[in-house]
PDB file of N, CA and C in Angstrom:
ATOM      1  N   UNK J   1     -76.342  39.518  17.725  1.00  0.00           N
ATOM      2  CA  UNK J   1     -77.529  38.696  17.603  1.00  0.00           C
ATOM      3  C   UNK J   1     -78.693  39.591  17.194  1.00  0.00           C
ATOM      4  N   UNK J   2     -79.439  39.134  16.213  1.00  0.00           N
ATOM      5  CA  UNK J   2     -80.587  39.886  15.694  1.00  0.00           C
ATOM      6  C   UNK J   2     -81.832  39.000  15.784  1.00  0.00           C
ATOM      7  N   UNK J   3     -82.854  39.487  16.480  1.00  0.00           N
ATOM      8  CA  UNK J   3     -84.123  38.761  16.579  1.00  0.00           C
ATOM      9  C   UNK J   3     -85.068  39.270  15.502  1.00  0.00           C
ATOM     10  N   UNK J   4     -85.712  38.342  14.777  1.00  0.00           N
ATOM     11  CA  UNK J   4     -86.604  38.721  13.688  1.00  0.00           C
ATOM     12  C   UNK J   4     -87.837  37.826  13.707  1.00  0.00           C
ATOM     13  N   UNK J   5     -89.000  38.415  13.520  1.00  0.00           N
ATOM     14  CA  UNK J   5     -90.235  37.652  13.361  1.00  0.00           C
ATOM     15  C   UNK J   5     -90.562  37.608  11.869  1.00  0.00           C
ATOM     16  N   UNK J   6     -90.939  36.426  11.393  1.00  0.00           N
ATOM     17  CA  UNK J   6     -91.284  36.255   9.988  1.00  0.00           C
ATOM     18  C   UNK J   6     -92.720  35.746   9.911  1.00  0.00           C
ATOM     19  N   UNK J   7     -93.515  36.379   9.061  1.00  0.00           N
ATOM     20  CA  UNK J   7     -94.913  35.986   8.904  1.00  0.00           C
ATOM     21  C   UNK J   7     -95.040  34.994   7.749  1.00  0.00           C
ATOM     22  N   UNK J   8     -95.746  33.893   8.009  1.00  0.00           N
ATOM     23  CA  UNK J   8     -95.970  32.887   6.977  1.00  0.00           C
ATOM     24  C   UNK J   8     -97.160  33.273   6.115  1.00  0.00           C
ATOM     25  N   UNK J   9     -97.397  32.504   5.074  1.00  0.00           N
ATOM     26  CA  UNK J   9     -98.560  32.743   4.206  1.00  0.00           C
ATOM     27  C   UNK J   9     -99.875  32.557   4.938  1.00  0.00           C
ATOM     28  N   UNK J  10     -99.856  31.808   6.048  1.00  0.00           N
ATOM     29  CA  UNK J  10    -101.076  31.591   6.844  1.00  0.00           C
ATOM     30  C   UNK J  10    -101.155  32.536   8.029  1.00  0.00           C
ATOM     31  N   UNK J  11    -100.374  33.627   7.988  1.00  0.00           N
ATOM     32  CA  UNK J  11    -100.398  34.673   9.021  1.00  0.00           C
ATOM     33  C   UNK J  11     -99.921  34.193  10.389  1.00  0.00           C
ATOM     34  N   UNK J  12     -99.010  33.240  10.423  1.00  0.00           N
ATOM     35  CA  UNK J  12     -98.400  32.787  11.672  1.00  0.00           C
ATOM     36  C   UNK J  12     -97.048  33.486  11.790  1.00  0.00           C
ATOM     37  N   UNK J  13     -96.800  34.101  12.950  1.00  0.00           N
ATOM     38  CA  UNK J  13     -95.520  34.753  13.180  1.00  0.00           C
ATOM     39  C   UNK J  13     -94.539  33.749  13.786  1.00  0.00           C
ATOM     40  N   UNK J  14     -93.431  33.544  13.107  1.00  0.00           N
ATOM     41  CA  UNK J  14     -92.392  32.638  13.589  1.00  0.00           C
ATOM     42  C   UNK J  14     -91.162  33.449  13.975  1.00  0.00           C
ATOM     43  N   UNK J  15     -90.506  33.017  15.038  1.00  0.00           N
ATOM     44  CA  UNK J  15     -89.298  33.686  15.499  1.00  0.00           C
ATOM     45  C   UNK J  15     -88.066  33.050  14.891  1.00  0.00           C
ATOM     46  N   UNK J  16     -87.050  33.878  14.692  1.00  0.00           N
ATOM     47  CA  UNK J  16     -85.734  33.385  14.314  1.00  0.00           C
ATOM     48  C   UNK J  16     -84.719  34.317  14.926  1.00  0.00           C
ATOM     49  N   UNK J  17     -83.537  33.790  15.132  1.00  0.00           N
ATOM     50  CA  UNK J  17     -82.437  34.574  15.676  1.00  0.00           C
ATOM     51  C   UNK J  17     -81.250  34.382  14.747  1.00  0.00           C
ATOM     52  N   UNK J  18     -80.628  35.486  14.362  1.00  0.00           N
ATOM     53  CA  UNK J  18     -79.454  35.427  13.495  1.00  0.00           C
ATOM     54  C   UNK J  18     -78.237  35.891  14.272  1.00  0.00           C
ATOM     55  N   UNK J  19     -77.250  35.013  14.354  1.00  0.00           N
ATOM     56  CA  UNK J  19     -75.940  35.388  14.874  1.00  0.00           C
ATOM     57  C   UNK J  19     -75.070  35.594  13.644  1.00  0.00           C
ATOM     58  N   UNK J  20     -74.779  36.834  13.317  1.00  0.00           N
ATOM     59  CA  UNK J  20     -74.019  37.126  12.114  1.00  0.00           C
ATOM     60  C   UNK J  20     -72.584  37.511  12.420  1.00  0.00           C
ATOM     61  N   UNK J  21     -71.703  37.127  11.531  1.00  0.00           N
ATOM     62  CA  UNK J  21     -70.304  37.511  11.659  1.00  0.00           C
ATOM     63  C   UNK J  21     -70.136  38.966  11.234  1.00  0.00           C
ATOM     64  N   UNK J  22     -68.985  39.535  11.506  1.00  0.00           N
ATOM     65  CA  UNK J  22     -68.726  40.931  11.139  1.00  0.00           C
ATOM     66  C   UNK J  22     -68.649  41.124   9.637  1.00  0.00           C
ATOM     67  N   UNK J  23     -68.116  40.149   8.940  1.00  0.00           N
ATOM     68  CA  UNK J  23     -67.991  40.246   7.489  1.00  0.00           C
ATOM     69  C   UNK J  23     -68.946  39.301   6.794  1.00  0.00           C
ATOM     70  N   UNK J  24     -68.645  38.995   5.562  1.00  0.00           N
ATOM     71  CA  UNK J  24     -69.464  38.065   4.789  1.00  0.00           C
ATOM     72  C   UNK J  24     -68.997  36.636   5.094  1.00  0.00           C
ATOM     73  N   UNK J  25     -69.893  35.829   5.617  1.00  0.00           N
ATOM     74  CA  UNK J  25     -69.559  34.449   5.973  1.00  0.00           C
ATOM     75  C   UNK J  25     -69.660  33.541   4.751  1.00  0.00           C
ATOM     76  N   UNK J  26     -68.760  32.593   4.652  1.00  0.00           N
ATOM     77  CA  UNK J  26     -68.811  31.588   3.593  1.00  0.00           C
ATOM     78  C   UNK J  26     -69.749  30.447   3.952  1.00  0.00           C
ATOM     79  N   UNK J  27     -70.054  30.318   5.252  1.00  0.00           N
ATOM     80  CA  UNK J  27     -70.870  29.204   5.726  1.00  0.00           C
ATOM     81  C   UNK J  27     -71.955  29.718   6.658  1.00  0.00           C
ATOM     82  N   UNK J  28     -73.150  29.136   6.522  1.00  0.00           N
ATOM     83  CA  UNK J  28     -74.266  29.433   7.414  1.00  0.00           C
ATOM     84  C   UNK J  28     -74.811  28.117   7.940  1.00  0.00           C
ATOM     85  N   UNK J  29     -74.958  28.019   9.251  1.00  0.00           N
ATOM     86  CA  UNK J  29     -75.571  26.849   9.869  1.00  0.00           C
ATOM     87  C   UNK J  29     -76.977  27.240  10.299  1.00  0.00           C
ATOM     88  N   UNK J  30     -77.975  26.473   9.859  1.00  0.00           N
ATOM     89  CA  UNK J  30     -79.369  26.748  10.200  1.00  0.00           C
ATOM     90  C   UNK J  30     -79.865  25.632  11.107  1.00  0.00           C
ATOM     91  N   UNK J  31     -80.286  25.995  12.308  1.00  0.00           N
ATOM     92  CA  UNK J  31     -80.839  25.030  13.260  1.00  0.00           C
ATOM     93  C   UNK J  31     -82.342  25.270  13.337  1.00  0.00           C
ATOM     94  N   UNK J  32     -83.101  24.243  13.047  1.00  0.00           N
ATOM     95  CA  UNK J  32     -84.560  24.321  13.075  1.00  0.00           C
ATOM     96  C   UNK J  32     -85.056  23.614  14.332  1.00  0.00           C
ATOM     97  N   UNK J  33     -85.889  24.303  15.094  1.00  0.00           N
ATOM     98  CA  UNK J  33     -86.394  23.697  16.324  1.00  0.00           C
ATOM     99  C   UNK J  33     -87.391  22.600  15.995  1.00  0.00           C
ATOM    100  N   UNK J  34     -87.571  21.740  16.935  1.00  0.00           N
ATOM    101  CA  UNK J  34     -88.493  20.618  16.747  1.00  0.00           C
ATOM    102  C   UNK J  34     -88.655  19.873  18.052  1.00  0.00           C
ATOM    103  N   UNK J  35     -88.565  18.567  17.996  1.00  0.00           N
ATOM    104  CA  UNK J  35     -88.804  17.771  19.190  1.00  0.00           C
ATOM    105  C   UNK J  35     -87.658  17.843  20.195  1.00  0.00           C
ATOM    106  N   UNK J  36     -86.516  18.427  19.798  1.00  0.00           N
ATOM    107  CA  UNK J  36     -85.371  18.463  20.708  1.00  0.00           C
ATOM    108  C   UNK J  36     -85.512  19.488  21.820  1.00  0.00           C
ATOM    109  N   UNK J  37     -86.429  20.406  21.716  1.00  0.00           N
ATOM    110  CA  UNK J  37     -86.579  21.385  22.785  1.00  0.00           C
ATOM    111  C   UNK J  37     -87.378  22.600  22.369  1.00  0.00           C
ATOM    112  N   UNK J  38     -87.581  23.463  23.310  1.00  0.00           N
ATOM    113  CA  UNK J  38     -88.367  24.666  23.117  1.00  0.00           C
ATOM    114  C   UNK J  38     -87.470  25.798  22.623  1.00  0.00           C
ATOM    115  N   UNK J  39     -87.901  26.489  21.613  1.00  0.00           N
ATOM    116  CA  UNK J  39     -87.144  27.610  21.040  1.00  0.00           C
ATOM    117  C   UNK J  39     -86.808  28.659  22.102  1.00  0.00           C
ATOM    118  N   UNK J  40     -87.759  28.959  22.964  1.00  0.00           N
ATOM    119  CA  UNK J  40     -87.595  30.050  23.921  1.00  0.00           C
ATOM    120  C   UNK J  40     -86.776  29.678  25.153  1.00  0.00           C
ATOM    121  N   UNK J  41     -86.730  28.410  25.506  1.00  0.00           N
ATOM    122  CA  UNK J  41     -86.050  28.017  26.747  1.00  0.00           C
ATOM    123  C   UNK J  41     -84.755  27.257  26.514  1.00  0.00           C
ATOM    124  N   UNK J  42     -84.264  27.206  25.284  1.00  0.00           N
ATOM    125  CA  UNK J  42     -83.030  26.485  24.989  1.00  0.00           C
ATOM    126  C   UNK J  42     -81.834  27.429  25.169  1.00  0.00           C
ATOM    127  N   UNK J  43     -81.077  27.279  26.263  1.00  0.00           N
ATOM    128  CA  UNK J  43     -79.950  28.191  26.496  1.00  0.00           C
ATOM    129  C   UNK J  43     -78.750  27.912  25.600  1.00  0.00           C
ATOM    130  N   UNK J  44     -78.740  26.759  24.933  1.00  0.00           N
ATOM    131  CA  UNK J  44     -77.573  26.376  24.153  1.00  0.00           C
ATOM    132  C   UNK J  44     -77.417  27.175  22.866  1.00  0.00           C
ATOM    133  N   UNK J  45     -78.501  27.750  22.355  1.00  0.00           N
ATOM    134  CA  UNK J  45     -78.350  28.447  21.084  1.00  0.00           C
ATOM    135  C   UNK J  45     -77.494  29.700  21.222  1.00  0.00           C
ATOM    136  N   UNK J  46     -77.447  30.294  22.404  1.00  0.00           N
ATOM    137  CA  UNK J  46     -76.534  31.418  22.610  1.00  0.00           C
ATOM    138  C   UNK J  46     -75.082  30.954  22.511  1.00  0.00           C
ATOM    139  N   UNK J  47     -74.771  29.853  23.181  1.00  0.00           N
ATOM    140  CA  UNK J  47     -73.409  29.309  23.131  1.00  0.00           C
ATOM    141  C   UNK J  47     -73.028  28.903  21.715  1.00  0.00           C
ATOM    142  N   UNK J  48     -73.953  28.231  21.035  1.00  0.00           N
ATOM    143  CA  UNK J  48     -73.687  27.810  19.649  1.00  0.00           C
ATOM    144  C   UNK J  48     -73.458  29.019  18.758  1.00  0.00           C
ATOM    145  N   UNK J  49     -74.316  30.013  18.840  1.00  0.00           N
ATOM    146  CA  UNK J  49     -74.197  31.198  17.997  1.00  0.00           C
ATOM    147  C   UNK J  49     -72.907  31.952  18.240  1.00  0.00           C
ATOM    148  N   UNK J  50     -72.557  32.157  19.501  1.00  0.00           N
ATOM    149  CA  UNK J  50     -71.322  32.879  19.821  1.00  0.00           C
ATOM    150  C   UNK J  50     -70.085  32.107  19.366  1.00  0.00           C
ATOM    151  N   UNK J  51     -70.097  30.797  19.552  1.00  0.00           N
ATOM    152  CA  UNK J  51     -68.955  29.964  19.155  1.00  0.00           C
ATOM    153  C   UNK J  51     -68.794  29.935  17.636  1.00  0.00           C
ATOM    154  N   UNK J  52     -69.894  29.751  16.925  1.00  0.00           N
ATOM    155  CA  UNK J  52     -69.824  29.677  15.462  1.00  0.00           C
ATOM    156  C   UNK J  52     -69.400  30.997  14.842  1.00  0.00           C
ATOM    157  N   UNK J  53     -69.972  32.111  15.315  1.00  0.00           N
ATOM    158  CA  UNK J  53     -69.602  33.393  14.726  1.00  0.00           C
ATOM    159  C   UNK J  53     -68.143  33.745  15.023  1.00  0.00           C
ATOM    160  N   UNK J  54     -67.616  33.293  16.149  1.00  0.00           N
ATOM    161  CA  UNK J  54     -66.198  33.516  16.449  1.00  0.00           C
ATOM    162  C   UNK J  54     -65.310  32.808  15.435  1.00  0.00           C
ATOM    163  N   UNK J  55     -65.838  31.735  14.832  1.00  0.00           N
ATOM    164  CA  UNK J  55     -65.099  30.991  13.805  1.00  0.00           C
ATOM    165  C   UNK J  55     -65.484  31.401  12.386  1.00  0.00           C
ATOM    166  N   UNK J  56     -66.252  32.507  12.236  1.00  0.00           N
ATOM    167  CA  UNK J  56     -66.595  33.015  10.912  1.00  0.00           C
ATOM    168  C   UNK J  56     -67.793  32.351  10.263  1.00  0.00           C
ATOM    169  N   UNK J  57     -68.641  31.688  11.066  1.00  0.00           N
ATOM    170  CA  UNK J  57     -69.820  30.988  10.544  1.00  0.00           C
ATOM    171  C   UNK J  57     -71.068  31.700  11.058  1.00  0.00           C
ATOM    172  N   UNK J  58     -71.963  32.092  10.145  1.00  0.00           N
ATOM    173  CA  UNK J  58     -73.253  32.649  10.553  1.00  0.00           C
ATOM    174  C   UNK J  58     -74.137  31.526  11.075  1.00  0.00           C
ATOM    175  N   UNK J  59     -74.990  31.854  12.044  1.00  0.00           N
ATOM    176  CA  UNK J  59     -75.854  30.854  12.667  1.00  0.00           C
ATOM    177  C   UNK J  59     -77.273  31.395  12.739  1.00  0.00           C
ATOM    178  N   UNK J  60     -78.220  30.630  12.217  1.00  0.00           N
ATOM    179  CA  UNK J  60     -79.639  30.988  12.294  1.00  0.00           C
ATOM    180  C   UNK J  60     -80.349  29.913  13.099  1.00  0.00           C
ATOM    181  N   UNK J  61     -81.093  30.344  14.099  1.00  0.00           N
ATOM    182  CA  UNK J  61     -81.879  29.443  14.943  1.00  0.00           C
ATOM    183  C   UNK J  61     -83.332  29.827  14.713  1.00  0.00           C
ATOM    184  N   UNK J  62     -84.162  28.903  14.217  1.00  0.00           N
ATOM    185  CA  UNK J  62     -85.497  29.286  13.765  1.00  0.00           C
ATOM    186  C   UNK J  62     -86.563  28.271  14.134  1.00  0.00           C
ATOM    187  N   UNK J  63     -87.788  28.781  14.248  1.00  0.00           N
ATOM    188  CA  UNK J  63     -88.950  27.917  14.444  1.00  0.00           C
ATOM    189  C   UNK J  63     -89.425  27.372  13.119  1.00  0.00           C
ATOM    190  N   UNK J  64     -90.080  26.223  13.160  1.00  0.00           N
ATOM    191  CA  UNK J  64     -90.660  25.655  11.956  1.00  0.00           C
ATOM    192  C   UNK J  64     -92.088  26.178  11.775  1.00  0.00           C
ATOM    193  N   UNK J  65     -92.646  25.882  10.633  1.00  0.00           N
ATOM    194  CA  UNK J  65     -94.007  26.312  10.329  1.00  0.00           C
ATOM    195  C   UNK J  65     -95.033  25.654  11.255  1.00  0.00           C
ATOM    196  N   UNK J  66     -94.672  24.544  11.879  1.00  0.00           N
ATOM    197  CA  UNK J  66     -95.590  23.870  12.798  1.00  0.00           C
ATOM    198  C   UNK J  66     -95.205  24.131  14.251  1.00  0.00           C
ATOM    199  N   UNK J  67     -94.577  25.260  14.513  1.00  0.00           N
ATOM    200  CA  UNK J  67     -94.112  25.569  15.859  1.00  0.00           C
ATOM    201  C   UNK J  67     -95.263  25.607  16.872  1.00  0.00           C
ATOM    202  N   UNK J  68     -96.456  25.922  16.428  1.00  0.00           N
ATOM    203  CA  UNK J  68     -97.588  26.038  17.324  1.00  0.00           C
ATOM    204  C   UNK J  68     -98.694  25.031  17.005  1.00  0.00           C
ATOM    205  N   UNK J  69     -98.317  23.949  16.325  1.00  0.00           N
ATOM    206  CA  UNK J  69     -99.290  22.919  15.988  1.00  0.00           C
ATOM    207  C   UNK J  69    -100.370  23.408  15.037  1.00  0.00           C
ATOM    208  N   UNK J  70     -99.999  24.293  14.105  1.00  0.00           N
ATOM    209  CA  UNK J  70    -100.986  24.927  13.226  1.00  0.00           C
ATOM    210  C   UNK J  70    -101.140  24.224  11.896  1.00  0.00           C
ATOM    211  N   UNK J  71    -100.325  23.201  11.631  1.00  0.00           N
ATOM    212  CA  UNK J  71    -100.444  22.519  10.337  1.00  0.00           C
ATOM    213  C   UNK J  71    -101.585  21.536  10.395  1.00  0.00           C
TER     214      UNK J  71
END
């Protein structure tokens, strides 16, 4: 698992987590946070990431540009 902060054009830092497979994955699943829960307190993304990478699928869990109500 790799944690990365990405800066937007409006200087907002957004978090993302990449669960990468050992080799080159043919499939990537991107989960974008929103009304379903809080990025920081959702324990399921660890289970999802570990399960998907075990099957050869990369998993990215990321905040949206409006993660902090800045739009």
